[in-house]
Short mmCIF file of C-alpha atoms in Angstrom, two decimals:
data_model
loop_
_atom_site.label_atom_id
_atom_site.label_comp_id
_atom_site.label_asym_id
_atom_site.label_seq_id
_atom_site.Cartn_x
_atom_site.Cartn_y
_atom_site.Cartn_z
CA MET A 1418 -32.51 11.08 -23.41
CA THR A 1419 -30.04 7.90 -22.39
CA THR A 1420 -27.72 7.47 -20.12
CA ARG A 1421 -24.59 5.08 -20.50
CA TYR A 1422 -21.75 3.93 -18.31
CA THR A 1423 -17.96 2.75 -19.07
CA LYS A 1424 -16.40 0.21 -16.89
CA ASP A 1425 -14.22 2.89 -16.05
CA HIS A 1426 -17.02 4.71 -14.44
CA GLU A 1427 -17.73 7.88 -16.55
CA TYR A 1428 -21.46 8.59 -17.73
CA ILE A 1429 -22.71 9.94 -20.64
CA ARG A 1430 -26.06 11.56 -20.73
CA VAL A 1431 -27.27 11.75 -24.46
CA GLU A 1432 -29.76 14.25 -26.16
CA GLY A 1433 -29.75 14.41 -29.88
CA ASP A 1434 -26.25 14.52 -31.30
CA ALA A 1435 -24.80 15.57 -27.66
CA GLY A 1436 -23.75 14.00 -24.89
CA ILE A 1437 -23.18 14.92 -21.34
CA VAL A 1438 -20.16 13.44 -19.39
CA GLY A 1439 -18.98 13.12 -16.07
CA ILE A 1440 -18.31 10.51 -13.40
CA SER A 1441 -21.05 8.14 -11.85
CA ASP A 1442 -22.13 8.43 -8.06
CA TYR A 1443 -19.80 5.38 -7.29
CA ALA A 1444 -16.87 6.74 -8.51
CA GLN A 1445 -16.76 10.30 -6.91
CA GLY A 1446 -18.01 7.75 -3.72
CA GLN A 1447 -14.44 5.96 -4.48
CA LEU A 1448 -12.51 9.06 -5.18
CA GLY A 1449 -13.22 10.85 -2.04
CA ASP A 1450 -13.01 14.98 -1.45
CA VAL A 1451 -12.72 16.42 -5.32
CA VAL A 1452 -10.37 19.68 -4.57
CA PHE A 1453 -9.02 19.82 -8.32
CA VAL A 1454 -10.85 19.12 -11.61
CA GLU A 1455 -8.93 19.67 -15.00
CA LEU A 1456 -11.23 20.22 -18.15
CA PRO A 1457 -10.28 19.80 -21.66
CA SER A 1458 -10.66 22.96 -23.83
CA VAL A 1459 -13.64 23.67 -25.78
CA GLY A 1460 -12.91 22.61 -29.75
CA LYS A 1461 -10.40 19.47 -28.86
CA SER A 1462 -11.33 16.54 -30.59
CA LEU A 1463 -11.44 13.42 -28.60
CA SER A 1464 -11.28 9.38 -29.28
CA LYS A 1465 -13.30 7.06 -27.19
CA GLY A 1466 -10.71 6.28 -24.51
CA ASP A 1467 -8.58 9.04 -24.80
CA GLU A 1468 -7.93 11.29 -21.67
CA ALA A 1469 -10.42 13.85 -21.68
CA ALA A 1470 -10.08 15.25 -17.99
CA VAL A 1471 -8.41 15.04 -14.60
CA VAL A 1472 -10.25 14.89 -11.50
CA GLU A 1473 -8.17 15.56 -8.20
CA SER A 1474 -9.11 13.87 -4.88
CA VAL A 1475 -7.08 14.39 -1.45
CA LYS A 1476 -5.19 11.43 -1.81
CA ALA A 1477 -4.36 11.12 -5.95
CA ALA A 1478 -5.27 12.18 -9.59
CA SER A 1479 -7.60 9.95 -11.50
CA GLU A 1480 -7.71 10.24 -15.69
CA VAL A 1481 -11.13 10.76 -16.86
CA TYR A 1482 -11.38 8.96 -20.37
CA ALA A 1483 -14.08 9.81 -23.54
CA PRO A 1484 -16.68 7.32 -23.16
CA VAL A 1485 -17.29 8.17 -26.85
CA SER A 1486 -15.75 9.84 -29.89
CA GLY A 1487 -16.58 13.81 -30.58
CA GLU A 1488 -15.64 17.37 -29.98
CA VAL A 1489 -15.65 19.06 -26.55
CA ILE A 1490 -18.37 21.86 -26.96
CA GLU A 1491 -18.72 22.77 -23.62
CA VAL A 1492 -17.12 22.25 -20.25
CA ASN A 1493 -18.46 22.78 -16.86
CA SER A 1494 -16.37 25.83 -15.26
CA GLU A 1495 -17.92 26.07 -12.26
CA LEU A 1496 -15.77 23.05 -11.46
CA GLU A 1497 -12.69 25.50 -11.33
CA ALA A 1498 -14.43 27.23 -7.98
CA SER A 1499 -16.16 24.59 -6.44
CA PRO A 1500 -15.01 21.16 -7.38
CA GLY A 1501 -16.84 19.81 -4.45
CA THR A 1502 -19.96 20.02 -6.70
CA VAL A 1503 -18.63 16.62 -8.32
CA ASN A 1504 -19.24 14.90 -4.74
CA GLU A 1505 -22.17 16.68 -4.00
CA ASP A 1506 -24.50 16.05 -7.26
CA ALA A 1507 -22.05 14.18 -9.73
CA ALA A 1508 -24.87 12.95 -12.05
CA GLY A 1509 -26.31 16.70 -12.03
CA ARG A 1510 -24.19 19.90 -11.24
CA GLY A 1511 -20.88 17.68 -11.25
CA TRP A 1512 -21.27 17.23 -14.69
CA PHE A 1513 -17.49 17.56 -16.74
CA MET A 1514 -17.92 18.76 -20.53
CA LYS A 1515 -20.57 18.24 -23.26
CA ILE A 1516 -19.24 16.36 -26.22
CA ARG A 1517 -20.38 16.43 -30.18
CA LEU A 1518 -20.99 12.43 -30.56
CA THR A 1519 -18.93 11.84 -34.48
CA ASN A 1520 -19.81 8.00 -33.87
CA GLU A 1521 -23.31 7.24 -32.38
CA SER A 1522 -22.79 3.93 -32.73
CA GLU A 1523 -20.15 3.91 -30.22
CA LEU A 1524 -23.30 4.08 -27.43
CA GLU A 1525 -24.02 0.68 -28.29
CA GLY A 1526 -20.88 -0.89 -26.62
CA LEU A 1527 -21.51 0.64 -23.43
CA MET A 1528 -23.68 -0.16 -20.13
CA THR A 1529 -27.09 1.13 -19.42
CA GLU A 1530 -28.21 1.93 -16.00
CA GLU A 1531 -29.10 -0.90 -14.80
CA GLN A 1532 -26.36 -2.77 -16.44
CA TYR A 1533 -23.82 -0.38 -14.51
CA GLN A 1534 -25.85 -0.67 -11.30
CA GLU A 1535 -25.36 -4.89 -11.42
CA PHE A 1536 -21.32 -4.04 -12.73
CA VAL A 1537 -20.95 -1.56 -9.23
CA LYS A 1538 -22.79 -4.26 -7.30
CA SER A 1539 -20.05 -6.97 -9.00
CA ILE A 1540 -16.78 -5.34 -7.77
CA SER A 1541 -17.81 -3.65 -4.62
CA MET B 1337 -11.61 6.32 -14.45
CA ALA B 1338 -8.24 4.59 -13.56
CA GLU B 1339 -8.68 2.29 -10.79
CA PRO B 1340 -5.97 1.51 -8.30
CA ALA B 1341 -4.19 -1.85 -8.89
CA HIS B 1342 -4.65 -4.97 -6.37
CA SER B 1343 -2.37 -7.40 -4.82
CA ASP B 1344 -3.28 -10.78 -4.01
CA GLU B 1345 -0.75 -11.12 -1.55
CA PRO B 1346 -2.45 -12.08 1.88
CA LEU B 1347 -2.12 -8.86 3.96
CA LEU B 1348 -1.59 -8.67 7.78
CA LYS B 1349 -3.64 -7.50 10.16
CA THR B 1350 -3.30 -5.21 12.93
CA PRO B 1351 -5.15 -5.60 16.48
CA LEU B 1352 -7.43 -2.83 15.83
CA HIS B 1353 -8.51 -4.93 12.44
CA ALA B 1354 -11.83 -5.72 13.30
CA GLU B 1355 -12.84 -2.12 14.67
CA HIS B 1356 -11.90 -0.57 11.34
CA VAL B 1357 -14.34 -3.04 9.30
CA ALA B 1358 -16.94 -2.29 12.17
CA LEU B 1359 -16.67 1.64 11.69
CA GLY B 1360 -16.93 0.94 8.06
CA ALA B 1361 -13.23 1.80 7.02
CA ARG B 1362 -12.32 1.83 3.45
CA MET B 1363 -9.21 -0.74 3.89
CA VAL B 1364 -6.47 -0.44 1.70
CA PRO B 1365 -2.87 -2.86 1.46
CA PHE B 1366 -0.35 -0.44 3.03
CA ALA B 1367 3.04 -1.65 3.86
CA GLY B 1368 1.89 -5.61 3.57
CA TYR B 1369 -1.18 -4.93 6.37
CA ASP B 1370 -4.74 -4.01 5.79
CA MET B 1371 -5.03 -0.43 6.58
CA PRO B 1372 -7.99 2.32 6.84
CA VAL B 1373 -7.35 4.43 4.56
CA GLN B 1374 -10.54 6.61 5.52
CA TYR B 1375 -13.95 6.07 7.48
CA PRO B 1376 -17.10 6.90 5.90
CA THR B 1377 -16.86 10.93 6.68
CA GLY B 1378 -13.74 11.16 4.09
CA ILE B 1379 -10.50 12.33 4.32
CA MET B 1380 -11.47 16.09 4.50
CA THR B 1381 -13.51 15.36 7.57
CA GLU B 1382 -11.01 13.57 9.13
CA HIS B 1383 -8.05 16.40 8.81
CA ASN B 1384 -9.92 19.06 9.64
CA TRP B 1385 -11.28 17.03 12.74
CA THR B 1386 -7.77 16.34 14.07
CA ARG B 1387 -6.70 19.97 13.40
CA GLU B 1388 -9.61 21.66 15.99
CA HIS B 1389 -10.54 18.25 18.25
CA ALA B 1390 -8.84 14.62 18.17
CA GLY B 1391 -8.12 12.14 15.84
CA LEU B 1392 -7.25 8.44 16.72
CA PHE B 1393 -5.06 6.83 14.57
CA ASP B 1394 -4.34 2.94 14.52
CA VAL B 1395 -0.04 2.42 13.87
CA SER B 1396 -0.03 -0.85 14.90
CA HIS B 1397 1.89 -1.69 11.60
CA MET B 1398 4.75 0.08 12.55
CA GLY B 1399 7.72 -1.74 13.81
CA GLN B 1400 8.52 -1.71 17.82
CA ALA B 1401 11.35 -3.37 19.67
CA PHE B 1402 13.36 -3.09 22.00
CA LEU B 1403 17.46 -2.57 22.20
CA VAL B 1404 18.47 -4.58 25.52
CA THR B 1405 22.42 -4.51 26.89
CA GLU B 1406 23.09 -7.82 29.38
CA ASP B 1407 25.57 -5.07 31.86
CA LYS B 1408 22.18 -2.79 32.25
CA SER B 1409 24.32 -0.17 31.35
CA HIS B 1410 22.54 3.01 29.19
CA GLU B 1411 26.23 3.56 28.20
CA THR B 1412 26.47 0.52 26.34
CA VAL B 1413 23.21 0.09 24.69
CA ALA B 1414 23.84 3.98 23.52
CA LYS B 1415 26.97 3.39 22.46
CA ALA B 1416 25.46 0.45 20.06
CA LEU B 1417 22.92 2.11 18.39
CA GLU B 1418 24.68 5.45 18.00
CA ALA B 1419 27.37 3.25 15.73
CA MET B 1420 24.10 3.15 13.60
CA ILE B 1421 22.10 6.77 13.78
CA PRO B 1422 23.51 10.29 14.26
CA ALA B 1423 21.41 11.32 17.32
CA ASP B 1424 22.81 11.79 20.53
CA VAL B 1425 21.34 8.62 22.41
CA ALA B 1426 24.16 8.83 25.38
CA ASN B 1427 22.62 12.09 26.67
CA LEU B 1428 18.97 11.02 26.79
CA LYS B 1429 17.29 11.00 30.00
CA PRO B 1430 15.06 8.20 31.05
CA ASN B 1431 11.83 8.41 28.99
CA GLN B 1432 13.52 10.78 26.84
CA GLN B 1433 12.13 10.37 23.11
CA ARG B 1434 14.06 11.45 20.22
CA TYR B 1435 13.39 11.43 16.42
CA SER B 1436 16.38 9.53 14.65
CA GLN B 1437 17.30 8.05 11.30
CA LEU B 1438 19.45 4.41 10.75
CA LEU B 1439 22.34 5.89 8.21
CA ALA B 1440 24.34 3.92 5.05
CA ASP B 1441 27.93 4.09 5.28
CA ASP B 1442 27.23 6.82 2.42
CA GLY B 1443 25.13 8.94 4.90
CA GLY B 1444 22.02 7.48 2.81
CA ILE B 1445 18.77 7.37 5.05
CA LEU B 1446 18.24 3.59 5.31
CA ASP B 1447 15.06 4.64 7.60
CA ASP B 1448 13.70 7.20 10.12
CA LEU B 1449 13.08 5.92 13.31
CA MET B 1450 11.89 7.01 17.39
CA VAL B 1451 14.01 6.03 19.84
CA THR B 1452 13.51 6.56 23.38
CA ARG B 1453 15.86 5.41 26.81
CA VAL B 1454 13.18 3.22 28.59
CA GLY B 1455 12.42 4.58 31.81
CA ALA B 1456 10.67 1.84 34.03
CA PRO B 1457 12.64 0.50 36.87
CA GLY B 1458 14.30 -2.31 36.45
CA HIS B 1459 14.93 -1.43 32.71
CA GLU B 1460 18.39 0.09 32.93
CA GLY B 1461 20.01 -0.82 29.29
CA TRP B 1462 16.96 -0.88 27.62
CA LEU B 1463 16.10 1.49 24.10
CA TYR B 1464 12.77 1.32 22.62
CA LEU B 1465 12.67 1.67 18.53
CA VAL B 1466 9.69 2.44 16.37
CA VAL B 1467 10.26 2.26 12.85
CA ASN B 1468 8.61 2.18 9.71
CA ALA B 1469 6.30 -0.34 8.96
CA SER B 1470 7.30 -1.14 5.32
CA MET B 1471 11.13 -1.05 6.52
CA LYS B 1472 10.85 -3.25 9.84
CA GLU B 1473 12.39 -6.55 8.53
CA GLN B 1474 15.36 -4.42 6.91
CA ASP B 1475 15.89 -2.23 9.59
CA TYR B 1476 15.75 -5.18 11.89
CA ALA B 1477 17.86 -7.63 10.16
CA HIS B 1478 20.64 -4.26 9.62
CA ILE B 1479 20.34 -3.61 13.46
CA GLN B 1480 20.88 -7.34 14.53
CA ALA B 1481 23.62 -7.61 12.10
CA ARG B 1482 25.88 -4.78 13.63
CA LEU B 1483 25.05 -5.47 17.64
CA PRO B 1484 28.10 -5.80 19.60
CA LYS B 1485 28.17 -8.70 22.15
CA GLY B 1486 25.75 -8.84 24.80
CA VAL B 1487 23.30 -6.19 23.03
CA SER B 1488 19.87 -7.69 21.32
CA LEU B 1489 17.08 -6.71 19.56
CA ASN B 1490 13.97 -8.05 20.86
CA ARG B 1491 11.45 -7.04 18.39
CA LYS B 1492 7.70 -6.72 19.67
CA ASP B 1493 5.32 -7.96 16.72
CA ASN B 1494 2.30 -8.29 19.34
CA LEU B 1495 2.00 -4.78 20.51
CA GLY B 1496 -0.42 -2.22 19.56
CA LEU B 1497 0.50 1.34 18.78
CA MET B 1498 -2.13 4.49 18.19
CA ALA B 1499 -2.04 8.09 18.38
CA LEU B 1500 -4.33 10.57 19.63
CA GLN B 1501 -3.80 14.04 17.37
CA GLY B 1502 -5.04 17.37 17.56
CA PRO B 1503 -5.91 20.04 20.36
CA SER B 1504 -8.33 18.44 22.34
CA ALA B 1505 -5.96 15.32 23.02
CA GLU B 1506 -4.58 16.59 26.28
CA ALA B 1507 -7.92 17.26 28.03
CA VAL B 1508 -9.42 13.57 26.80
CA LEU B 1509 -6.58 11.60 27.91
CA ALA B 1510 -6.25 13.59 31.35
CA LYS B 1511 -9.78 12.01 31.91
CA LEU B 1512 -8.26 8.31 31.68
CA SER B 1513 -4.55 9.19 32.84
CA PRO B 1514 -3.67 12.65 34.24
CA GLU B 1515 0.00 11.61 34.54
CA ALA B 1516 0.34 10.64 30.70
CA ALA B 1517 -1.35 13.89 29.73
CA ALA B 1518 1.09 16.17 32.17
CA LEU B 1519 3.83 15.02 29.93
CA SER B 1520 5.85 17.25 27.61
CA PHE B 1521 6.61 17.11 24.62
CA MET B 1522 9.09 13.96 23.62
CA MET B 1523 8.87 12.46 26.97
CA SER B 1524 7.40 9.02 27.91
CA ALA B 1525 5.71 7.58 30.75
CA ASP B 1526 4.13 3.85 31.65
CA VAL B 1527 0.90 4.28 32.93
CA GLN B 1528 -2.38 2.25 33.79
CA ILE B 1529 -5.39 3.27 31.56
CA ASP B 1530 -8.68 1.54 32.32
CA GLY B 1531 -6.19 -1.21 33.83
CA ILE B 1532 -4.51 -1.64 30.49
CA TRP B 1533 -0.50 -1.02 30.60
CA CYS B 1534 0.34 1.33 28.26
CA HIS B 1535 3.56 3.29 27.45
CA VAL B 1536 2.75 6.74 26.13
CA SER B 1537 4.83 9.53 24.54
CA ARG B 1538 3.85 13.02 23.92
CA SER B 1539 4.54 12.86 20.28
CA GLY B 1540 2.83 12.50 16.68
CA TYR B 1541 2.75 12.85 13.04
CA THR B 1542 0.50 15.54 12.37
CA GLY B 1543 2.22 18.56 13.93
CA GLU B 1544 -0.78 18.85 16.63
CA ASP B 1545 -0.32 18.36 20.14
CA GLY B 1546 -1.22 14.81 20.91
CA PHE B 1547 0.17 11.36 22.01
CA GLU B 1548 1.43 8.09 20.84
CA ILE B 1549 0.30 4.70 23.08
CA SER B 1550 1.39 1.51 23.14
CA CYS B 1551 -0.11 -1.68 24.51
CA LYS B 1552 -0.78 -5.03 24.52
CA GLY B 1553 -1.87 -6.31 21.32
CA GLU B 1554 -4.91 -8.11 23.41
CA ASP B 1555 -5.78 -4.63 25.09
CA ALA B 1556 -5.68 -2.73 22.16
CA ALA B 1557 -9.25 -2.80 20.94
CA LYS B 1558 -10.21 -2.16 24.70
CA LEU B 1559 -8.04 0.84 24.52
CA TRP B 1560 -9.56 2.27 21.46
CA ARG B 1561 -12.60 2.13 22.56
CA ALA B 1562 -11.95 4.10 25.70
CA LEU B 1563 -10.79 6.52 23.46
CA LEU B 1564 -13.35 6.69 20.82
CA ALA B 1565 -15.91 7.10 23.52
CA ASP B 1566 -14.90 10.63 24.02
CA PRO B 1567 -16.93 12.52 21.96
CA GLU B 1568 -14.24 14.54 20.95
CA VAL B 1569 -12.29 11.79 19.48
CA LYS B 1570 -13.06 10.35 15.91
CA ALA B 1571 -11.07 7.46 14.45
CA ILE B 1572 -8.67 8.86 11.28
CA GLY B 1573 -7.44 6.62 8.65
CA LEU B 1574 -4.00 6.72 6.79
CA GLY B 1575 -5.30 9.46 3.84
CA ALA B 1576 -5.69 12.07 6.82
CA ARG B 1577 -2.77 11.33 8.55
CA ASP B 1578 -0.71 11.85 4.92
CA SER B 1579 -2.34 15.34 4.35
CA LEU B 1580 -1.60 16.18 8.12
CA ARG B 1581 2.00 15.11 8.11
CA LEU B 1582 2.25 16.76 4.68
CA GLU B 1583 1.03 20.24 6.22
CA ALA B 1584 3.48 19.86 9.12
CA GLY B 1585 6.60 19.24 6.78
CA LEU B 1586 7.31 16.06 8.22
CA CYS B 1587 9.31 13.49 6.07
CA LEU B 1588 7.72 10.35 4.91
CA TYR B 1589 10.21 7.69 4.63
CA GLY B 1590 10.16 6.02 0.89
CA HIS B 1591 9.22 9.65 -0.71
CA ASP B 1592 10.90 12.30 1.02
CA ILE B 1593 14.15 10.29 2.05
CA ASP B 1594 15.23 7.43 1.05
CA THR B 1595 18.75 5.82 0.41
CA THR B 1596 19.68 8.72 -2.23
CA THR B 1597 19.29 11.77 0.65
CA SER B 1598 21.34 12.65 3.14
CA PRO B 1599 19.68 14.01 6.57
CA ILE B 1600 21.41 17.30 5.70
CA GLU B 1601 19.88 17.44 2.30
CA ALA B 1602 16.36 16.58 4.13
CA GLY B 1603 16.98 19.38 6.15
CA LEU B 1604 16.91 16.91 9.33
CA ILE B 1605 20.18 18.71 10.82
CA TRP B 1606 18.04 19.46 14.13
CA SER B 1607 18.05 16.00 14.62
CA ILE B 1608 21.66 15.64 14.90
CA GLN B 1609 22.91 17.00 18.45
CA LYS B 1610 26.07 18.90 18.87
CA ARG B 1611 28.21 16.46 20.03
CA ARG B 1612 27.78 13.67 17.37
CA ARG B 1613 28.15 16.51 14.51
CA GLU B 1614 31.30 17.14 16.11
CA GLU B 1615 32.30 13.62 17.09
CA GLY B 1616 31.07 11.76 14.06
CA GLY B 1617 31.46 7.95 14.61
CA PHE B 1618 28.26 7.63 12.64
CA PRO B 1619 27.79 6.19 9.69
CA GLY B 1620 28.23 8.76 6.57
CA ALA B 1621 29.33 11.24 9.07
CA GLU B 1622 31.99 12.28 6.51
CA ARG B 1623 29.23 13.09 4.21
CA VAL B 1624 27.26 14.77 6.71
CA GLN B 1625 30.24 16.49 8.59
CA ARG B 1626 30.89 17.99 4.87
CA GLU B 1627 27.42 19.08 4.41
CA ILE B 1628 27.08 20.87 7.68
CA LYS B 1629 30.32 23.07 6.76
CA ASP B 1630 29.63 23.47 2.92
CA GLY B 1631 26.17 23.00 2.94
CA ALA B 1632 24.57 20.42 0.59
CA SER B 1633 24.08 20.69 -3.37
CA ARG B 1634 20.35 20.16 -3.01
CA VAL B 1635 17.96 20.72 0.04
CA ARG B 1636 14.36 19.73 1.07
CA VAL B 1637 11.86 22.78 0.72
CA GLY B 1638 8.44 23.70 1.25
CA ILE B 1639 6.92 24.42 -2.24
CA LYS B 1640 3.46 26.33 -2.63
CA PRO B 1641 1.64 25.80 -6.20
CA GLU B 1642 0.02 28.87 -7.06
CA GLY B 1643 -3.20 28.11 -8.66
CA ARG B 1644 -5.46 25.09 -7.31
CA ALA B 1645 -3.96 22.39 -9.10
CA PRO B 1646 -2.04 19.72 -6.64
CA ALA B 1647 1.52 18.74 -8.02
CA ARG B 1648 2.40 15.06 -6.67
CA GLU B 1649 5.11 12.82 -6.14
CA GLY B 1650 7.71 12.57 -8.78
CA SER B 1651 6.76 16.69 -10.84
CA VAL B 1652 9.52 17.95 -12.17
CA ILE B 1653 10.75 21.14 -10.77
CA THR B 1654 12.40 24.10 -13.08
CA THR B 1655 13.31 27.60 -12.99
CA PRO B 1656 10.42 29.96 -14.58
CA ASP B 1657 13.05 30.00 -17.77
CA GLY B 1658 13.13 25.52 -17.89
CA ARG B 1659 15.77 24.65 -16.13
CA GLU B 1660 15.65 21.38 -14.31
CA VAL B 1661 16.22 22.49 -10.83
CA GLY B 1662 14.64 19.30 -8.84
CA ILE B 1663 11.79 16.93 -7.86
CA VAL B 1664 8.65 16.95 -5.76
CA THR B 1665 8.63 14.16 -3.66
CA SER B 1666 5.26 14.79 -1.66
CA GLY B 1667 2.63 16.56 -2.99
CA GLY B 1668 -1.46 17.06 -3.03
CA PHE B 1669 -4.08 19.06 -1.14
CA GLY B 1670 -3.61 20.42 2.42
CA PRO B 1671 -7.23 21.12 3.62
CA THR B 1672 -5.91 23.08 6.46
CA VAL B 1673 -4.31 25.66 3.83
CA ASN B 1674 -7.27 24.92 1.47
CA GLY B 1675 -5.25 24.77 -1.36
CA PRO B 1676 -2.15 22.41 -2.88
CA VAL B 1677 0.91 21.78 -0.90
CA ALA B 1678 4.19 19.93 -1.32
CA MET B 1679 7.59 19.36 -0.45
CA GLY B 1680 10.81 18.42 -2.61
CA TYR B 1681 14.38 18.50 -3.44
CA VAL B 1682 15.88 21.47 -5.16
CA VAL B 1683 19.66 22.79 -6.27
CA LYS B 1684 20.72 25.04 -3.76
CA ASP B 1685 20.36 28.48 -5.44
CA ALA B 1686 16.52 27.45 -6.21
CA SER B 1687 15.78 27.01 -2.42
CA VAL B 1688 15.35 30.32 -1.27
CA VAL B 1689 11.88 30.67 0.43
CA GLY B 1690 9.98 32.82 -2.09
CA THR B 1691 12.12 31.80 -5.38
CA ASP B 1692 9.48 31.06 -8.29
CA LEU B 1693 9.53 27.82 -9.38
CA HIS B 1694 7.46 25.76 -12.24
CA LEU B 1695 6.17 22.84 -11.52
CA ILE B 1696 5.67 20.40 -14.34
CA VAL B 1697 2.33 18.50 -13.73
CA ARG B 1698 0.81 16.76 -17.13
CA GLY B 1699 3.27 18.28 -19.44
CA LYS B 1700 2.30 21.63 -18.46
CA PRO B 1701 4.54 24.10 -16.30
CA LEU B 1702 2.32 25.14 -12.81
CA PRO B 1703 3.79 28.49 -11.42
CA ALA B 1704 4.93 27.99 -7.43
CA LYS B 1705 7.19 29.49 -4.80
CA VAL B 1706 9.80 27.87 -2.83
CA ALA B 1707 7.69 28.47 0.66
CA ALA B 1708 8.49 27.93 4.37
CA MET B 1709 7.42 24.80 6.38
CA PRO B 1710 5.38 23.99 8.35
CA PHE B 1711 2.68 24.84 6.35
CA ALA B 1712 0.05 24.53 9.25
CA PRO B 1713 1.96 25.98 12.53
CA HIS B 1714 3.29 23.20 15.07
CA ARG B 1715 1.27 23.06 18.13
CA TYR B 1716 3.51 20.84 20.04
CA LYS B 1717 3.21 21.33 24.24
CA ARG B 1718 7.25 21.88 24.89
#
C-alpha cells in the first residue's frame, strides 16, 4: 500500500490496481467546514487532472482533480448525508472515490508522504 | 483542489490586525485590507455562536466620515445629502440612523451606506456616514464633487469600528455601558466604555440584535479586549459575517446590488421614506418612481435550493422548462437553516414565493423555489 499526493492536495492510496482518492488533512483544514460533496458516477472514466469531484465549504466550491487516470469503481456515498466526515477524517472515512488505475506509471510523478509534508510546510 | 489567487499588492491593516493574528485568524485580502476570514474554530461554529451568544466583528475597514455644514443647520446638511440618496435625511432625529444608497443618475446603486444625524452637543449640522470598504474612495470622490458651498466631507480613516451581534450582545454591553445597551434599533449614543470614547448604534449586518461601535483607532484594541473578555463573546470573521447576512436576506454591495440594480428591483423600497417617494429630487428618481408605480421588471428574491448542493453567485436561474429568468447574486450554505440558501434577481412573473425554479450548477439543473426572506428571522430590538 502506497499513498501519493498531488500539488493540489489530493491523495491516492493504492492497493493493487485500484486507488482510494480523497483530499489531504491539510486541504480539509484550509477549506473549513465541508457542507456538500459532489461525486462522479461509478463507471466514469477520468484522465489525470480531470475534474473528478466538487467539495463545497460554507464559503466556496473547490474542484477535486483526478490524481491519476482511471475508471471510477466506487464512490463514498456516505458523504452525501454527512459531508462533515471529510473534516473529521480526511485520510480515512472521508475518502471520495475508488479508481481502477489505467496507467500506474503516473504515480511516479506524484509526491510521497514525506515530500508532501515538506511541500505543505513550504506553502504554509 | 484549486487554490485561491493571491495578490502581491501591499495590504492595509485595521487597528485590530494584531489582535486577529494573536487569535490565530486566517487572514485574507479583502477590499485592500488584510482581514480575518475565520478564527481557528471555523465559519460554522462562528456563525452558530453569533446566533446563540454574541459575536464580535472587526469592521474597521469600512469608511467612516462626517458631512459637516458651516451654518450648523441640520436642514442644510440634510438637503446636501438628499441630493445624492433617496432616504429622508431631513426628518432624522438627533442620534437616529438610517440605511440608504448613493444613487447614480439612472437610478443604479453606487454604494449602500448608513447615515446618522449626530446628536452630540455642539455638532448640529453633522451627519455621520459609514460606507463600504471597497467603495470608499469612489464614494468620497462622488460625494465631494456634489457638495454645495459650505458643506464639507471629513473622512475619518483613523477610527476603529466593531460590531457586537447576537442575543447576548445587550447583556454584554450593559455591563460596560448601560446607556448604550438601552438604545433602541437604529438609534445611537456617544458613551464612555472603560474610559474610551465610543459612538454606539443599535444596528448590524447579521439579522440579530446588536451594536456597532466606533472609537479612535488607538483605543480599538483595548475596547476589543474588554468585549472579548466576556465569556459570551467570541471573535467572528468575514466568512461567518457573509453567511449571517445572507440568511438575514441583507444585500452585499457588488454582489446583490450594484450600478445595474435599482433600489426598487433590490426590494429596498422600505429604505425610501414617503416624502422622498412622492417628491423625488434624488438621482434616478424618475426610474424609482416609475418602478414603484408600475413594478420593476425584475426583482431580488430569496431562493431555497431543494437539495443539499449550494448554488453560488453567477448561477443561471431558469424555469423548470428551461426558460432563463434570472441569476443568483449570493449563494452558499446557511448554518442556521442547515441547508443551502441563495438570493438573486428573477423576472417579475417568476418572483412569487413558492415558484419552482431551476438553478444551473456545473451545467446541471438543481430544483429550487422562490422563498421568503429572511431565511433566519430578524431579532432586532425595536
